[in-house]
XYZ file of C-alpha atoms in Angstrom:
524
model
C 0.000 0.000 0.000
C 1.669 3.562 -0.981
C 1.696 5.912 2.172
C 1.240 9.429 1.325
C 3.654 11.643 2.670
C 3.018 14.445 5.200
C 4.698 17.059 6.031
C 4.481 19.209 9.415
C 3.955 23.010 9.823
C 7.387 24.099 10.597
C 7.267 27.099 13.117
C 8.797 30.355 11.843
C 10.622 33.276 13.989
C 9.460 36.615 14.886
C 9.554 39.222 17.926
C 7.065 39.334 20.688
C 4.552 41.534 21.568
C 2.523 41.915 24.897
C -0.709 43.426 25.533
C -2.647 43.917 28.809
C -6.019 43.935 29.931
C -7.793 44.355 32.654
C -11.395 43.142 33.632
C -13.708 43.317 36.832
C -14.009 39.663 37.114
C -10.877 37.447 35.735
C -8.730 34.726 37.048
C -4.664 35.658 36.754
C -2.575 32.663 36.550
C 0.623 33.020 38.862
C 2.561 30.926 36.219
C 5.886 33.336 35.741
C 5.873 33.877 31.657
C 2.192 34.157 31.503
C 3.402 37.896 31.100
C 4.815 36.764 27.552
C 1.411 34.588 26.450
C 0.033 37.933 24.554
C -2.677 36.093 22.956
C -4.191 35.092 26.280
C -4.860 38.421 27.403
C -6.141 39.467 23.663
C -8.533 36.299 24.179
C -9.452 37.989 27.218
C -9.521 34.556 29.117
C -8.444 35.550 32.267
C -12.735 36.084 32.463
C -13.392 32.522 31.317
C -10.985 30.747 34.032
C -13.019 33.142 36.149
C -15.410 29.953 35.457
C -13.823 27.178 34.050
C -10.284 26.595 34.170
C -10.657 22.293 33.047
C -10.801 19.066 34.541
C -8.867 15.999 33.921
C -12.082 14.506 32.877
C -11.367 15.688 28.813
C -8.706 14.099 26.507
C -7.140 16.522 24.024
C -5.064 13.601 21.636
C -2.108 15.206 20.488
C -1.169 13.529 17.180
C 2.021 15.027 16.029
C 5.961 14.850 17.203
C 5.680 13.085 20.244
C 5.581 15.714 23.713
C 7.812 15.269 26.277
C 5.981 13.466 28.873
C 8.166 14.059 31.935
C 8.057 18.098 31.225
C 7.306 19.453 34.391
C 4.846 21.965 33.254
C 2.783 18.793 30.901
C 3.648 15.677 33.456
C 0.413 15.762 35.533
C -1.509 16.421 32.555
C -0.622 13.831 30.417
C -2.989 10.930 29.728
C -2.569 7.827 32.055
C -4.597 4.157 30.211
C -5.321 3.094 33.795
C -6.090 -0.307 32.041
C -3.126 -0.932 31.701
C -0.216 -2.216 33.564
C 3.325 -1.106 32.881
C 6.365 -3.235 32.671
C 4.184 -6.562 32.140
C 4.394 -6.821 28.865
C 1.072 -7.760 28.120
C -1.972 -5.866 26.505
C -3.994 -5.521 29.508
C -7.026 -3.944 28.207
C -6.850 -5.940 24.802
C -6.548 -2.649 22.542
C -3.775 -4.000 20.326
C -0.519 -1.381 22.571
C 1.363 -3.560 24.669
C 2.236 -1.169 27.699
C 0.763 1.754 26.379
C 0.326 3.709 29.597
C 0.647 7.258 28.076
C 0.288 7.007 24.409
C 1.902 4.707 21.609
C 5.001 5.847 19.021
C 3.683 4.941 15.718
C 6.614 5.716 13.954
C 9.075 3.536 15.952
C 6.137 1.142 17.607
C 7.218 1.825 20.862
C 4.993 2.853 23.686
C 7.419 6.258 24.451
C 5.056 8.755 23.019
C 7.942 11.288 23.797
C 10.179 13.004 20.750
C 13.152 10.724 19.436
C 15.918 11.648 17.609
C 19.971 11.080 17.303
C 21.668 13.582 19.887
C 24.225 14.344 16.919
C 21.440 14.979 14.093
C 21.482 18.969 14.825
C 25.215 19.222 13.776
C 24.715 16.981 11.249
C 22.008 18.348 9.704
C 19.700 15.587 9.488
C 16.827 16.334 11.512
C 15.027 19.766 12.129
C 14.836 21.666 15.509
C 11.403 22.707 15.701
C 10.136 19.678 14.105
C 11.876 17.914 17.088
C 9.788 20.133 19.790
C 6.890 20.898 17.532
C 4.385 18.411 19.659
C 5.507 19.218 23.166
C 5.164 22.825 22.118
C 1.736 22.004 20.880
C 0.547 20.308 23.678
C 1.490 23.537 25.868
C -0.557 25.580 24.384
C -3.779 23.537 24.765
C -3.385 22.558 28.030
C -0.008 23.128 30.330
C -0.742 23.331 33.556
C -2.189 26.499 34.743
C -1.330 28.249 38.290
C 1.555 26.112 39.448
C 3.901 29.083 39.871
C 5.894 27.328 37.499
C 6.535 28.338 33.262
C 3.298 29.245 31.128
C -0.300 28.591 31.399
C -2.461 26.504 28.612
C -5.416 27.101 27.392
C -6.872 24.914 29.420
C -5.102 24.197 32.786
C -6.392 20.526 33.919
C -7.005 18.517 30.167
C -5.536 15.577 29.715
C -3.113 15.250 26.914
C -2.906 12.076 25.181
C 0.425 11.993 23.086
C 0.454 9.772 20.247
C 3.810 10.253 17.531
C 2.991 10.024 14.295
C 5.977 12.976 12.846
C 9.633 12.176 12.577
C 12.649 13.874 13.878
C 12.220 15.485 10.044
C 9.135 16.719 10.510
C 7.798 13.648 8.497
C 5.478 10.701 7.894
C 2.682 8.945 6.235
C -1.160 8.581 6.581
C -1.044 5.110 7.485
C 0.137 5.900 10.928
C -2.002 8.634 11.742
C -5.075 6.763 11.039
C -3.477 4.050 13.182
C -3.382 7.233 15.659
C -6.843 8.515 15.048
C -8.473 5.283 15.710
C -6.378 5.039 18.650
C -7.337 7.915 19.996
C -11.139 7.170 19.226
C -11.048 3.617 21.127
C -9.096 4.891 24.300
C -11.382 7.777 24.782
C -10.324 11.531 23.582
C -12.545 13.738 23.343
C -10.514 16.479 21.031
C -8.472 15.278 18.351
C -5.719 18.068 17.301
C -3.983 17.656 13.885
C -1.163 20.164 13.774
C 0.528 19.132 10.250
C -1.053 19.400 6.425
C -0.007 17.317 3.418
C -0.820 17.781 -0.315
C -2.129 14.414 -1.393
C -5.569 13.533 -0.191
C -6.030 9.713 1.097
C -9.956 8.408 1.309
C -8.766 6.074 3.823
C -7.933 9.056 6.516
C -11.217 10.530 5.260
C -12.945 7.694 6.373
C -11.125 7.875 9.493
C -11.449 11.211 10.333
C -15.453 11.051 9.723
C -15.378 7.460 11.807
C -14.214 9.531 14.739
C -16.817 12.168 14.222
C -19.499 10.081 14.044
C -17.795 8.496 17.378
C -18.329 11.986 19.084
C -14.870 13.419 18.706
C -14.126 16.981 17.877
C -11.764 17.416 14.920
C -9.387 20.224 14.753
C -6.736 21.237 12.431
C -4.494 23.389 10.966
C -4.699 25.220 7.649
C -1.173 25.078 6.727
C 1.542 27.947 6.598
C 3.525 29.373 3.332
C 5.530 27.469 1.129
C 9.422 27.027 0.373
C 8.882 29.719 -1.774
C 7.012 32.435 0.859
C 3.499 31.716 -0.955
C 0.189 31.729 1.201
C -2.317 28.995 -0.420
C -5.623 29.600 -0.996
C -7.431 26.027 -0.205
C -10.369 26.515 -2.207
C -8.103 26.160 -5.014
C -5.353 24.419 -3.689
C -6.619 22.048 -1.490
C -4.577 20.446 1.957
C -5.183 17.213 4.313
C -6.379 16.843 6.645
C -7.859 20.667 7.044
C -9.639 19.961 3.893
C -11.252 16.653 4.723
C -15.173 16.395 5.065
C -17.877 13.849 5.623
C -18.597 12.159 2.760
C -22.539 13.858 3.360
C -21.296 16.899 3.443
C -20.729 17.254 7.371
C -17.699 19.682 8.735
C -15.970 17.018 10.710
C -13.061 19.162 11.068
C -12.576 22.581 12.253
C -9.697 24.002 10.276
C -8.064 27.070 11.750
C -6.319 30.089 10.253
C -3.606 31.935 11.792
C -4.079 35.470 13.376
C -1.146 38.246 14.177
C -1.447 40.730 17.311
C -3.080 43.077 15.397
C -6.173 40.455 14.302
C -5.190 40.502 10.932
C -4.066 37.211 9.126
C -0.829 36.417 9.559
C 1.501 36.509 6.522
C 2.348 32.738 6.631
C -1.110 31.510 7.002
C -3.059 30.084 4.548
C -6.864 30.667 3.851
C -10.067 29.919 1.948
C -14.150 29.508 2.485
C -13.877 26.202 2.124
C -11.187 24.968 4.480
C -10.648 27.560 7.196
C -13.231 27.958 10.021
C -12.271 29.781 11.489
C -8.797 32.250 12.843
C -6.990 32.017 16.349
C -4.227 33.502 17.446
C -0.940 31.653 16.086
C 1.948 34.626 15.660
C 5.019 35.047 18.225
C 4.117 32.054 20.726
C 6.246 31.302 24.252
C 6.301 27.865 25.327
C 7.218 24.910 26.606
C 9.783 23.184 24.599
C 12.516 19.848 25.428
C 15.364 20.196 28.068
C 17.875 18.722 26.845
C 21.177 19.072 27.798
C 23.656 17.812 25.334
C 21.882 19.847 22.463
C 23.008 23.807 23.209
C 19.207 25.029 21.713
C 17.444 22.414 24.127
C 18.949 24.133 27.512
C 15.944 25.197 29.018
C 12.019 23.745 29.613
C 11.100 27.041 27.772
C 11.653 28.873 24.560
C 10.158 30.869 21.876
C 8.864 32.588 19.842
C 6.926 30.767 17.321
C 4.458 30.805 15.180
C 1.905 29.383 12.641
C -0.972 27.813 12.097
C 0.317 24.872 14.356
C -0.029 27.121 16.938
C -3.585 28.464 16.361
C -5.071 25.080 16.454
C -4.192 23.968 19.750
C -5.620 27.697 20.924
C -9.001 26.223 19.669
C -8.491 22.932 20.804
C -7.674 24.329 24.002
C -11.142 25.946 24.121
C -13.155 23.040 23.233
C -12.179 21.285 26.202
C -13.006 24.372 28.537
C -16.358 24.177 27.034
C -16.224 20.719 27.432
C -15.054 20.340 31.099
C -17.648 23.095 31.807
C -20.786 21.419 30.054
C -20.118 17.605 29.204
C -23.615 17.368 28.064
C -22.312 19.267 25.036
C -21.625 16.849 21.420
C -19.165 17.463 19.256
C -21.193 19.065 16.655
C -22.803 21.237 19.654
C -19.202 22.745 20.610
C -18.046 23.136 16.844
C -20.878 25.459 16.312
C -20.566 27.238 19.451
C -17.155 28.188 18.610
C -17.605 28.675 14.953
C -21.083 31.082 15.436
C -19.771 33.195 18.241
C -16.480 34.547 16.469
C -15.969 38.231 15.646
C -15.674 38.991 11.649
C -12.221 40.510 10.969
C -12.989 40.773 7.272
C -12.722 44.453 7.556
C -8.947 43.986 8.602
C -8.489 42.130 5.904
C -10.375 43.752 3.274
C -8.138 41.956 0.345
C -9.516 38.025 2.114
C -13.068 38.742 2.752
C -14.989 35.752 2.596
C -11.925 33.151 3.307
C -11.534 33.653 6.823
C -14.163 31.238 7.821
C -16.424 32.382 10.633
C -14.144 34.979 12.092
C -11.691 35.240 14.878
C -12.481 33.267 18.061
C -14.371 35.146 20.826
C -14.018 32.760 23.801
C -15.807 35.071 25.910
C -18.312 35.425 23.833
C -18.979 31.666 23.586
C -19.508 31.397 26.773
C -21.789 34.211 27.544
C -23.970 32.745 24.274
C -24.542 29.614 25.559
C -25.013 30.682 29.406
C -21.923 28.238 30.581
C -20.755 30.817 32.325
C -22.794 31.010 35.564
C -24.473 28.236 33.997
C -25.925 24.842 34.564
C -28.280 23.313 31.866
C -28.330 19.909 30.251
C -30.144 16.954 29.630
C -31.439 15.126 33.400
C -33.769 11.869 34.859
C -35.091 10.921 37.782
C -35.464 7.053 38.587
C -38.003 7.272 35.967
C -37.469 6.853 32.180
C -37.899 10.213 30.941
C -35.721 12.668 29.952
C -35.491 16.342 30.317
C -33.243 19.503 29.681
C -32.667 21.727 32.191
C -32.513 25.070 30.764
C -30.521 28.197 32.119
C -33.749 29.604 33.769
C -33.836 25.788 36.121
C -37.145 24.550 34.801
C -37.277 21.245 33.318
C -38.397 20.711 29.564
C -40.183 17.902 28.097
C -38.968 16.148 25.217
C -42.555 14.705 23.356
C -41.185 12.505 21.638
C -37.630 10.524 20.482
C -37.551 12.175 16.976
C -37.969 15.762 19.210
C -34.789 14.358 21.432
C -32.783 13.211 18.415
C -32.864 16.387 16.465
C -31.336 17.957 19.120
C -28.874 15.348 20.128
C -26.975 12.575 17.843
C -27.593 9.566 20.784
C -28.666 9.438 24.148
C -25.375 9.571 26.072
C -24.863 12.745 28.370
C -27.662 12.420 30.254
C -27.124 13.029 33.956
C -28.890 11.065 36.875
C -30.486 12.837 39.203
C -32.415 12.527 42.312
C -36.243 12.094 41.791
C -36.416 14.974 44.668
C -34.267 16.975 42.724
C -35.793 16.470 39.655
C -39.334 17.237 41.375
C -37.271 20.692 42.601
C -37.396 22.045 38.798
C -40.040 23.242 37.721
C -42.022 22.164 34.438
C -41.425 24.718 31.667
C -43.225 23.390 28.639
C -41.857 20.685 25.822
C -39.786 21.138 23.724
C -40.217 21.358 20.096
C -37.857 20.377 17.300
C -34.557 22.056 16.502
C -35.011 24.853 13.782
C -33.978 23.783 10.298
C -33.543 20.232 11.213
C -36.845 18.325 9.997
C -40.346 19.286 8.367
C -43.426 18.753 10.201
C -46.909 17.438 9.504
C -50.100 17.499 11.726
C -51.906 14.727 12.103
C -55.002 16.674 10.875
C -53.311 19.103 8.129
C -51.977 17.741 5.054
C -49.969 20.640 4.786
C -45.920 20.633 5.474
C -44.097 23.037 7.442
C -40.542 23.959 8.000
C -39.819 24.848 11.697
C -38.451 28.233 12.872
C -37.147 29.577 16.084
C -38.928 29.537 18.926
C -41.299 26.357 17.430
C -42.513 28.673 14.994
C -43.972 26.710 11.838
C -44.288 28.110 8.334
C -46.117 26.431 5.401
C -44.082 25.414 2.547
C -46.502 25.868 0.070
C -45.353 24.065 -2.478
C -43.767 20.519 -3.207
C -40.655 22.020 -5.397
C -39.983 24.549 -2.308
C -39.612 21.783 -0.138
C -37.152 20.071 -2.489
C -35.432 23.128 -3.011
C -34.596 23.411 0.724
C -33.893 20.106 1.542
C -33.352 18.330 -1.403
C -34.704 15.654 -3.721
C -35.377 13.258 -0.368
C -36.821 16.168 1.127
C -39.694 13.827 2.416
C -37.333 11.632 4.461
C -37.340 15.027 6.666
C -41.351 15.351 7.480
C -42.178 14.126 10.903
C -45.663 13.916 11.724
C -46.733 14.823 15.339
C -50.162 14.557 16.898
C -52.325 17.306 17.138
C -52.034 17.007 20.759
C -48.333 18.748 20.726
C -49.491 21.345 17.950
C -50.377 23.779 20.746
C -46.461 23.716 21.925
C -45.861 25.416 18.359
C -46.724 28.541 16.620
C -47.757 29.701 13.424
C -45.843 31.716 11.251
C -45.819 33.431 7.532
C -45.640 30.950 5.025
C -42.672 30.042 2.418
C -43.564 31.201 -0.547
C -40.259 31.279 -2.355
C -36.863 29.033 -1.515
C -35.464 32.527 -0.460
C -37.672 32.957 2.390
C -35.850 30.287 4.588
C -32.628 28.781 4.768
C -32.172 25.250 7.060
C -28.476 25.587 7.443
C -28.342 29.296 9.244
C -32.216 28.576 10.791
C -29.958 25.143 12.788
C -26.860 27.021 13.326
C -28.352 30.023 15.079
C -29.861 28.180 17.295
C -27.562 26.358 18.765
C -29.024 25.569 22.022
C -32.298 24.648 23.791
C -32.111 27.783 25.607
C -31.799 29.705 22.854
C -34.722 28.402 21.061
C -36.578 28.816 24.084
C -35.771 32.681 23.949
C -34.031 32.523 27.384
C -30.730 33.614 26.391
């Protein structure tokens, strides 16, 4: 089988900047070079460890370089498989690793997930610095430990960082072992998958393996992929790179591919762009970090180093965030945190006047997140009693009825996230209605009415008057979508104008502006 080659996002040198800012309510970390983390303060998320700063409970799965394990600033972070027993050597919990406490080395099949390369290979030039560092690095930025008076902070301070080395001391390697790494990653339970490295040749077997772990409930993200040799910036709707580029073969974003921002929110000259690609942009420009003491190589001195940037750098800033969303509201799928990110950005397309349209969604807002789905101050989510029914708690602690399964499921992919509670809890939360089904998602018919309607916020439902409307919206199978409900839960929903043309609705942004229960519900 021919392995297609990939090759990793080198970073690239530049000067630091530092800005300040100062809010009523924030959380400092007393780490010592927070000070020289500028794109912390521009994220503003001293006010979202005010709330969350991460549990161990969420996996970020590093696939890259290999990271350091015993770094003092990553060690109590990093992933332990407490199936496993070490120094046995037997596969304990039957996944295939012998050993594999904190990760696996798919390059040399080892189950050191930490960098390896020949001492002498600077001086000889046959391996590359940063290529050497590039996953510890990585895995500092998403989550080093936060408030230990000791180096940087992450973006999340408690995640658990699953290291699995897929990237040579070159910078190198091939598809087959990162899908080995993927579905690793899947099996032993991550919750974030972050894919720091592009390649030129697409492979429908990592497809396939990137939309297996979607499907599984993993959130994808990756980097869009820096300049070439040559200094040139690639635009990916024409020039397209894996695994940024990968989608579901329906259609679905599995992946969130991220763009590269400078201190001054414009796009920064190495990153690459393009609508079809690029998500959205994070910080990634002039990054201090954790990198590899090491001793008998003169650059690898000291457990910290910079500065650095690319796009490498900016995906592990959203990464980061998905697991403080995560740790905060577990309830949450993978879809449900993708769009929270991607519809609460700000648009910098007036910064970058000459790349309108190719920027994604915007710039992350992590504060804003937060504050649009409530998890700040927040606790909402799907709840039983001893009995067999489920609710969601919304923001304003009233329980809401889901009518019926098809209700449930086009809000939620499965029924996993629900949390057990006390029947005299439960019985403490007041009934707020039922809920009705998620905007944009199906088409409803009454019992009664032979007419079909589209569903708007708020369980608003509008007439789509004709048969080639319907198709228009939703396609040729546009009547797999119609669910019919009884006229007994037509008084939970409301009606509204009717769609007379294909222009008077749109499914996609009626789903992904309403995000959330809550939301629908007009609470937030």
């Amino acid at each position: 089988m021919r392995l297609n080659k990939i090759l990793i996002i080198f970073f690239v040198f530049s000067l630091l900047f530092v800005g300040n800012f100062v809010s009523a309510q924030e959380l400092l970390p007393n780490d010592p070079h927070y000070n020289k983390q500028w794109y912390l303060e521009k994220l503003n998320m001293p006010q979202v460890w005010a709330e969350e700063t991460g549990k161990n409970t969420v996996i970020i799965a590093v696939i890259d370089s290999g990271v350091d394990i015993s770094h003092p600033d990553l060690r109590d972070n990093i992933w332990v498989n407490q199936k496993e027993i070490l120094g046995n050597g037997l596969d304990d919990d039957n996944n295939g690793y012998i050993d594999d406490i904190n990760g696996w080395d798919f390059v040399t099949n080892t189950n050191d997930p930490s960098p390896k390369y020949d001492k002498n290979c600077l001086a000889k030039n046959t391996c590359i610095e940063e290529a050497i560092l590039h996953g510890t690095f990585i895995a500092g930025v998403a989550a080093a430990i936060g408030n230990n008076l000791q180096g940087i902070t992450g973006m999340s301070w408690r995640t658990k960082i699953m290291p699995l080395r897929v990237l040579n001391q070159n910078g190198a390697g091939n598809t087959h072992d990162v899908i080995a790494a993927i579905n690793y990653a899947v099996n032993n339970g991550t919750d974030i998958i972050n894919l720091s490295f592009v390649g030129d040749t697409y492979d429908p077997a990592l497809g396939r393996a990137l939309e297996n772990a979607f499907k599984a409930g993993v959130l994808i993200v990756a980097a869009a992929g820096n300049e070439d040799f040559e200094g040139h910036t690639l635009n990916l709707d024409i020039n397209k790179m894996y695994p940024v580029c990968h989608q579901g073969t329906d259609g679905e974003n599995i992946i969130i591919g991220v763009a590269a921002s400078d201190q001054n929110n414009k796009l920064a000259h190495f990153s690459n762009h393009g609508s079809s690609c690029v998500d959205v942009v994070a910080p990634g420009q002039d990054f201090f970090g954790v990198v590899i003491n090491d001793p008998q190589i003169k650059s690898f001195g000291d457990y910290y180093g910079g500065y650095y940037s690319g796009t490498s750098l900016a995906a592990p800033v959203v990464s980061g965030l998905a697991a403080l969303i995560k740790s905060f509201s577990p309830f949450l799928t993978n879809k449900e945190i993708r769009d929270a990110i991607l519809n609460n950005t700000d648009n910098i397309d007036y910064l970058n006047p000459e790349l309108a349209g190719k920027l994604g969604m915007g710039l992350i807002n992590p504060v804003k997140v937060f504050q649009s789905l409530k998890i700040i101050g927040g606790s909402v989510g799907l709840v039983k009693g001893s009995g067999p029914t489920v609710y969601y708690q919304a923001v304003d602690s009233k329980r809401y009825i889901f009518p019926a399964e098809t209700t449930y499921l086009s809000w939620y992919d499965d029924f996993k996230n629900i949390r057990q509670i006390s029947d005299a809890e439960l019985a403490s939360l007041a009934i707020g209605g039922n809920v009705t089904i998620r905007p944009g998602s199906k088409l409803v018919k009454i019992t009664s009415d032979p007419k079909v309607y589209a569903v708007s916020r708020g369980g608003v439902l509008r007439w789509v008057e004709t048969e080639a409307i319907a198709r228009e919206l939703y396609g040729e199978r546009w009547a797999l979508y119609v669910v019919d409900i009884s006229d007994a839960f037509f008084i939970n929903y409301n009606l509204g104008e009717p769609i007379k043309t294909a222009s008077d609705f749109d499914p996609f942004i009626e789903k992904n502006q309403v995000i959330s229960i809550d939301i629908d519900k007009g609470l937030l």
